[in-house]
PDB file of C-alpha atoms in Angstrom:
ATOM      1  CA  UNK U 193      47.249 -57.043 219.618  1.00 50.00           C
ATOM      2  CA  UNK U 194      44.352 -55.573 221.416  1.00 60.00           C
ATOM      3  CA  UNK U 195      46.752 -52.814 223.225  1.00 68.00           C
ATOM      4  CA  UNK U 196      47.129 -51.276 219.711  1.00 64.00           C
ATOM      5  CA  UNK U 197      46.727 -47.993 219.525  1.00 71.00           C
ATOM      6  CA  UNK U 198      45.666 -47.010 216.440  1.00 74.00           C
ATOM      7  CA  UNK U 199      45.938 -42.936 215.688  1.00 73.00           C
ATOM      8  CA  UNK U 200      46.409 -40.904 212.924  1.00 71.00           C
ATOM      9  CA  UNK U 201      49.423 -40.063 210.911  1.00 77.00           C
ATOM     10  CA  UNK U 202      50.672 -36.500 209.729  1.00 81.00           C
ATOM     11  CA  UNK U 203      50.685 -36.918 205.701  1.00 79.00           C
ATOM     12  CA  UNK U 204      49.400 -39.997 205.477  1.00 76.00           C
ATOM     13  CA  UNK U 205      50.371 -39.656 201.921  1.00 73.00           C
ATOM     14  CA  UNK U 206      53.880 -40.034 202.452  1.00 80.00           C
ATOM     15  CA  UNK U 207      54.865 -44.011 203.352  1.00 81.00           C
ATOM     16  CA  UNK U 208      57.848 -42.922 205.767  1.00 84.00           C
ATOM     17  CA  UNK U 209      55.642 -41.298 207.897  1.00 85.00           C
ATOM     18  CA  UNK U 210      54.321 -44.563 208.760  1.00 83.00           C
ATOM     19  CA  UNK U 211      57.679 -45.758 209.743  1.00 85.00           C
ATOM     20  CA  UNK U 212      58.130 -42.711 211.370  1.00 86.00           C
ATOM     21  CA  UNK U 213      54.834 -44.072 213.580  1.00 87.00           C
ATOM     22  CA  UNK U 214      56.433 -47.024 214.510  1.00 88.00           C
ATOM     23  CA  UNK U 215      60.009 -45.976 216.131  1.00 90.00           C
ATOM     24  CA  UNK U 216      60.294 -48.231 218.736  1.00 94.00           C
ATOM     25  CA  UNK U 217      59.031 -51.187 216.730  1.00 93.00           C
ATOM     26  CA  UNK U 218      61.231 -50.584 213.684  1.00 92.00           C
ATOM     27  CA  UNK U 219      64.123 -50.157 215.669  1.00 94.00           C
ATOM     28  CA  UNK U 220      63.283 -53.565 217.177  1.00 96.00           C
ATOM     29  CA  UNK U 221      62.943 -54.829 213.494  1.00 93.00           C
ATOM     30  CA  UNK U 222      66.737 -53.421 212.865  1.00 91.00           C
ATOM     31  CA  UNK U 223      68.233 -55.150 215.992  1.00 94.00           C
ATOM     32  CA  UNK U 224      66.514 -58.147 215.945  1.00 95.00           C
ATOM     33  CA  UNK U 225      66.938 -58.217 211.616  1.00 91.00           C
ATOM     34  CA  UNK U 226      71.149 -57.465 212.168  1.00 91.00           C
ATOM     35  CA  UNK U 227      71.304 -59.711 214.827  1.00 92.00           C
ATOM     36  CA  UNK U 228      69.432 -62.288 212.943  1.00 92.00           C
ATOM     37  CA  UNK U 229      71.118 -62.343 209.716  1.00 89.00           C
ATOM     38  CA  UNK U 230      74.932 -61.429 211.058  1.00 89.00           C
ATOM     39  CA  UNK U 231      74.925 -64.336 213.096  1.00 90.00           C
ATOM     40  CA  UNK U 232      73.223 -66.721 210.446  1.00 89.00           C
ATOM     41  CA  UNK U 233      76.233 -66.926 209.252  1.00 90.00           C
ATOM     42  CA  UNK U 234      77.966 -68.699 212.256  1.00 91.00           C
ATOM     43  CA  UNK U 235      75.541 -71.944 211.764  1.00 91.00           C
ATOM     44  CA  UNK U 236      77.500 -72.962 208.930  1.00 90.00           C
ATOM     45  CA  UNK U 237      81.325 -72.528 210.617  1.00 90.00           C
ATOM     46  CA  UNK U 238      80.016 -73.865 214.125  1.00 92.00           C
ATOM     47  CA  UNK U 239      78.697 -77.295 212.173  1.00 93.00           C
ATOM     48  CA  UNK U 240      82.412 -77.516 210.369  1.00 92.00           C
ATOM     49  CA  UNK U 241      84.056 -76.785 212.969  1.00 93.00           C
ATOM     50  CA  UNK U 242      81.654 -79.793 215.014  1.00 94.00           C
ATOM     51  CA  UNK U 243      82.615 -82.346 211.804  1.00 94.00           C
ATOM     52  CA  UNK U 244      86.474 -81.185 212.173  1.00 94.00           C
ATOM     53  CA  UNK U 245      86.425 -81.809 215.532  1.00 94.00           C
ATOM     54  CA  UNK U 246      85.136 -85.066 214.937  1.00 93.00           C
ATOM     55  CA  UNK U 247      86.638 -86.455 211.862  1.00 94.00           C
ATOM     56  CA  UNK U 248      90.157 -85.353 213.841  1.00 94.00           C
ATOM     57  CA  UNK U 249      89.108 -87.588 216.860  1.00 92.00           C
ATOM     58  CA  UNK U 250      89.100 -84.774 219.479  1.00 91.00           C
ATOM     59  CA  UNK U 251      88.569 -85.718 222.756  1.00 94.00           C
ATOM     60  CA  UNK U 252      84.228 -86.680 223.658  1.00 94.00           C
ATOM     61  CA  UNK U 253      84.937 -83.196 225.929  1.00 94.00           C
ATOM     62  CA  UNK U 254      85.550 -80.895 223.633  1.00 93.00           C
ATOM     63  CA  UNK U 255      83.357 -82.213 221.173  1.00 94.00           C
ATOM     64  CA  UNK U 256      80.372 -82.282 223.675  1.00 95.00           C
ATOM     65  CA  UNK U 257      81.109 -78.661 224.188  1.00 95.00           C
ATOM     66  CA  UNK U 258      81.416 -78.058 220.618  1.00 94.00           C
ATOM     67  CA  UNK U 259      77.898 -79.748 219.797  1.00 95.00           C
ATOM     68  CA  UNK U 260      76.566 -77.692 222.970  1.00 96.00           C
ATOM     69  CA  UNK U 261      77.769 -74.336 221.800  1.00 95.00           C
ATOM     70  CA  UNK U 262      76.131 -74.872 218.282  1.00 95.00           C
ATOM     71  CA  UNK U 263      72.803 -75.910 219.662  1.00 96.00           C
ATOM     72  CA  UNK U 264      72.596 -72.627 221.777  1.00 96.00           C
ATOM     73  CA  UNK U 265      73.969 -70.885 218.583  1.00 95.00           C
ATOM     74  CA  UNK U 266      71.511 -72.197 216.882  1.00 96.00           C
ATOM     75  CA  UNK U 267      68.532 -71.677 219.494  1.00 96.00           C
ATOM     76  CA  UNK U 268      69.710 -67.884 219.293  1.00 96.00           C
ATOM     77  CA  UNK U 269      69.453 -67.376 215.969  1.00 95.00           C
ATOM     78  CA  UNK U 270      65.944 -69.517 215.675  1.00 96.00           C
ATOM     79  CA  UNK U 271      64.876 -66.457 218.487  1.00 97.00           C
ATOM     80  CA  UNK U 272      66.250 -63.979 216.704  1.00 95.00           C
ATOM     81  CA  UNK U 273      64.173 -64.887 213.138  1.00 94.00           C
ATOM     82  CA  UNK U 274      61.513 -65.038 215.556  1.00 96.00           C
ATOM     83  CA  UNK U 275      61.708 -61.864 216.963  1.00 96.00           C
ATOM     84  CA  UNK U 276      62.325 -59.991 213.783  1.00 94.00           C
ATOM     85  CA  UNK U 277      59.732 -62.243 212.366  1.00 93.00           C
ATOM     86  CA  UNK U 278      57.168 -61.120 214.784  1.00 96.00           C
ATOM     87  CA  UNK U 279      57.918 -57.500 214.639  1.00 95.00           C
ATOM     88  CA  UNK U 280      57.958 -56.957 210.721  1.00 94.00           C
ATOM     89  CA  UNK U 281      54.227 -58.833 211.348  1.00 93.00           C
ATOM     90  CA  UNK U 282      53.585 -55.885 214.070  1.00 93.00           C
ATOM     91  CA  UNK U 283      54.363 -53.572 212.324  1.00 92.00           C
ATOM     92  CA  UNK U 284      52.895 -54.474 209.387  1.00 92.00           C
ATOM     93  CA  UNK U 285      49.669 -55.193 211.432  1.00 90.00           C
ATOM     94  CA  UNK U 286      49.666 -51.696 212.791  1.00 90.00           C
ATOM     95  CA  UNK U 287      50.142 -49.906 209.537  1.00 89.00           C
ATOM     96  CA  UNK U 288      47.388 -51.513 207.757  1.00 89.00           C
ATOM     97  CA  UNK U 289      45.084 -50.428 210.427  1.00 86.00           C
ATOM     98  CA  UNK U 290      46.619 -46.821 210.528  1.00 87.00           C
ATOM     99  CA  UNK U 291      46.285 -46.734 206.844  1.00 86.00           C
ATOM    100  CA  UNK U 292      42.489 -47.912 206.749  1.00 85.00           C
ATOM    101  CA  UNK U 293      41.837 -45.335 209.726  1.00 83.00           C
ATOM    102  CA  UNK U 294      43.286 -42.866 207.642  1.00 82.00           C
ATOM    103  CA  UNK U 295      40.973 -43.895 204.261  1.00 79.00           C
ATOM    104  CA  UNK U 296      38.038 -44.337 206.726  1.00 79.00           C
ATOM    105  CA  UNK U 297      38.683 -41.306 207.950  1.00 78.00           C
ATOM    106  CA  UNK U 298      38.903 -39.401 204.459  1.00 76.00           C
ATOM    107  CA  UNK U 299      35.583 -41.034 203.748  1.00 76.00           C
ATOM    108  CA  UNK U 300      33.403 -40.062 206.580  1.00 76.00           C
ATOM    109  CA  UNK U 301      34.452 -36.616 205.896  1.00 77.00           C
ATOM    110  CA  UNK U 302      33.790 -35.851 202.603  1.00 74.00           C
ATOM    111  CA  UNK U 303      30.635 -34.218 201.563  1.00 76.00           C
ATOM    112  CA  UNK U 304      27.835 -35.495 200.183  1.00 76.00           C
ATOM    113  CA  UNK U 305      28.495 -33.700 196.509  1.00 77.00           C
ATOM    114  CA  UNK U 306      32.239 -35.809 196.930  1.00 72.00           C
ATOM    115  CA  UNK U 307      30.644 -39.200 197.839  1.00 73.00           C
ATOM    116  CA  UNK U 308      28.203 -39.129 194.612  1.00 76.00           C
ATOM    117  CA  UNK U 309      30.930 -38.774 192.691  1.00 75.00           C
ATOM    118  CA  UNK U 310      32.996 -41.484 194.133  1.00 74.00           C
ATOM    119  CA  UNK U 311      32.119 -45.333 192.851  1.00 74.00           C
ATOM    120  CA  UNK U 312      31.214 -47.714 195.941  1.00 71.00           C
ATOM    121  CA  UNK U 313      33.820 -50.349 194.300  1.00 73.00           C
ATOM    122  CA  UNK U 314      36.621 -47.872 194.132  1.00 73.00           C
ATOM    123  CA  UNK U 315      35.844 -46.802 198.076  1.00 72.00           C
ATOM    124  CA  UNK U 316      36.046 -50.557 199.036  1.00 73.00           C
ATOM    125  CA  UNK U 317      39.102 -51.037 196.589  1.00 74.00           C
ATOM    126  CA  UNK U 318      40.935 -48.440 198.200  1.00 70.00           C
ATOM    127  CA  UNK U 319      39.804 -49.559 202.118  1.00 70.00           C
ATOM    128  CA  UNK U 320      40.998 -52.997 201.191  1.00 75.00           C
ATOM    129  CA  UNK U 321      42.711 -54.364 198.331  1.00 78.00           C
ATOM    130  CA  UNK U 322      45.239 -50.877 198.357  1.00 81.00           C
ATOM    131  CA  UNK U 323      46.271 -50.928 201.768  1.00 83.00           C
ATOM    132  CA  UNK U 324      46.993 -54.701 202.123  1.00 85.00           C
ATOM    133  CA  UNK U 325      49.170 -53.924 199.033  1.00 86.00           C
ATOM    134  CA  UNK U 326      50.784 -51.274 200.187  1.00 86.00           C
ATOM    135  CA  UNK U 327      51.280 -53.076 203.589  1.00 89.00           C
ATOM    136  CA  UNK U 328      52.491 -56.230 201.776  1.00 89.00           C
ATOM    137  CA  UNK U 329      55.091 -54.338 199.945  1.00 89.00           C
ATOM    138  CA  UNK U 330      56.426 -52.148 203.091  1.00 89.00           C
ATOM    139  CA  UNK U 331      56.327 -56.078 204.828  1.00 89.00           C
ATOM    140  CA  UNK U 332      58.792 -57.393 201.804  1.00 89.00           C
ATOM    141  CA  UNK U 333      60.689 -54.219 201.705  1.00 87.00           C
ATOM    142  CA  UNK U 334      61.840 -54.451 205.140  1.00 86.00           C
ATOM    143  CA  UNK U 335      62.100 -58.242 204.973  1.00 86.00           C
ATOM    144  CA  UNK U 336      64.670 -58.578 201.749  1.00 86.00           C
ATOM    145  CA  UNK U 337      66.575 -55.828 203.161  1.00 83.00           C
ATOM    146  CA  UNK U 338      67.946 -57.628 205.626  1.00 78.00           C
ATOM    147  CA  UNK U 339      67.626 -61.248 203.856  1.00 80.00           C
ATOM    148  CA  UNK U 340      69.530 -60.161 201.216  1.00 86.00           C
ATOM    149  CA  UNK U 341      71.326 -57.004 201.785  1.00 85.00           C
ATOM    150  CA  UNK U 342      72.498 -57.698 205.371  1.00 86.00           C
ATOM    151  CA  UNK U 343      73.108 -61.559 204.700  1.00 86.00           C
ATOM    152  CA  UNK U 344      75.337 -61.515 201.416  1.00 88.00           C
ATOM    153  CA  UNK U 345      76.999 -58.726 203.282  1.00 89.00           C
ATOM    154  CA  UNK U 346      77.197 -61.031 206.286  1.00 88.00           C
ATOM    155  CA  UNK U 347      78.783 -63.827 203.948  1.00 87.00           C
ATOM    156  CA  UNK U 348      81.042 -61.679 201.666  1.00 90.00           C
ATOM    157  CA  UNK U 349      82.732 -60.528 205.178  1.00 90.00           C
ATOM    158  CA  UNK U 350      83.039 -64.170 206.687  1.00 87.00           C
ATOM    159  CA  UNK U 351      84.534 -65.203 203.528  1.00 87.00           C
ATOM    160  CA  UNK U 352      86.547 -62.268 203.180  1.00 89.00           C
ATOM    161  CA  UNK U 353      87.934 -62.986 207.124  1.00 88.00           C
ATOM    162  CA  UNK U 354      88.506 -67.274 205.644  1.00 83.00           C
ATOM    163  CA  UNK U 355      89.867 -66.102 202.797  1.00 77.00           C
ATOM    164  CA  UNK U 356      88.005 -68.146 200.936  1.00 62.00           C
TER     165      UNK U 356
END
């Protein structure tokens, strides 16, 4: 974290702006997030297919290859959640201090007239409590997107394809 650059954001008022900030990490967030969830999924058939193989008394070969081919399924999904894991937290991270830059900002620049007005609790409301909301709620926007929009889509196909 301490090569983040932290600079300001054309209408900071508007929350896709902030996305718009963060290209290359969002578009890490939608790789990692599709490849995460799609293949989620294949835990589940791999492990049948591992007790099929078993319970029909397939040879130890192709049940060693079986069990090895889960276990690297499985590693690459564990590395994908971690990946998209660690991005959302990025970019989350990075918007929060965009955002306070952006209140801090506002602050320092207002006049003197402004700032009596203002309460010192609503100024350290906004710097703190408002942006980790906001943050919080972009964080678990983008997270039950893809746990629950790209997953059940995931598992509506695969049943779909099993006829199930």
């Amino acid at each position: 974290m301490k090569n983040l650059k932290i600079e300001p954001v054309r209408h900071p008022d508007q929350i896709i702006n902030y996305w718009k900030k963060e290209k290359l990490v969002v578009a890490f967030i939608i790789i990692f997030g599709l490849g995460y969830n799609i293949s989620a999924i294949l835990g589940p058939i791999y492990q049948g297919k591992l007790i099929n193989a078993l319970l029909r008394g397939d040879k130890l070969s192709s049940v060693a290859m079986l069990a090895v081919t889960f276990m690297v399924l499985i590693a690459a999904i564990q590395l994908m959640r971690y990946l998209k894991r660690f991005y959302i937290r990025r970019f989350a991270n990075s918007t929060s201090a965009t955002m306070r830059l952006m209140i801090y900002n506002n602050i320092v620049n207002k006049s003197y007239v402004q700032l009596e007005n203002e309460n010192t609790g609503d100024l350290m409301t906004r710097a703190l409590s408002d942006v980790d909301l906001c943050v919080e709620g972009m964080r678990k926007f983008t997270t039950e997107i893809f746990d629950t929009g790209v997953l059940m889509s995931s598992y509506f196909i695969a049943m779909l394809y099993y006829d199930v």
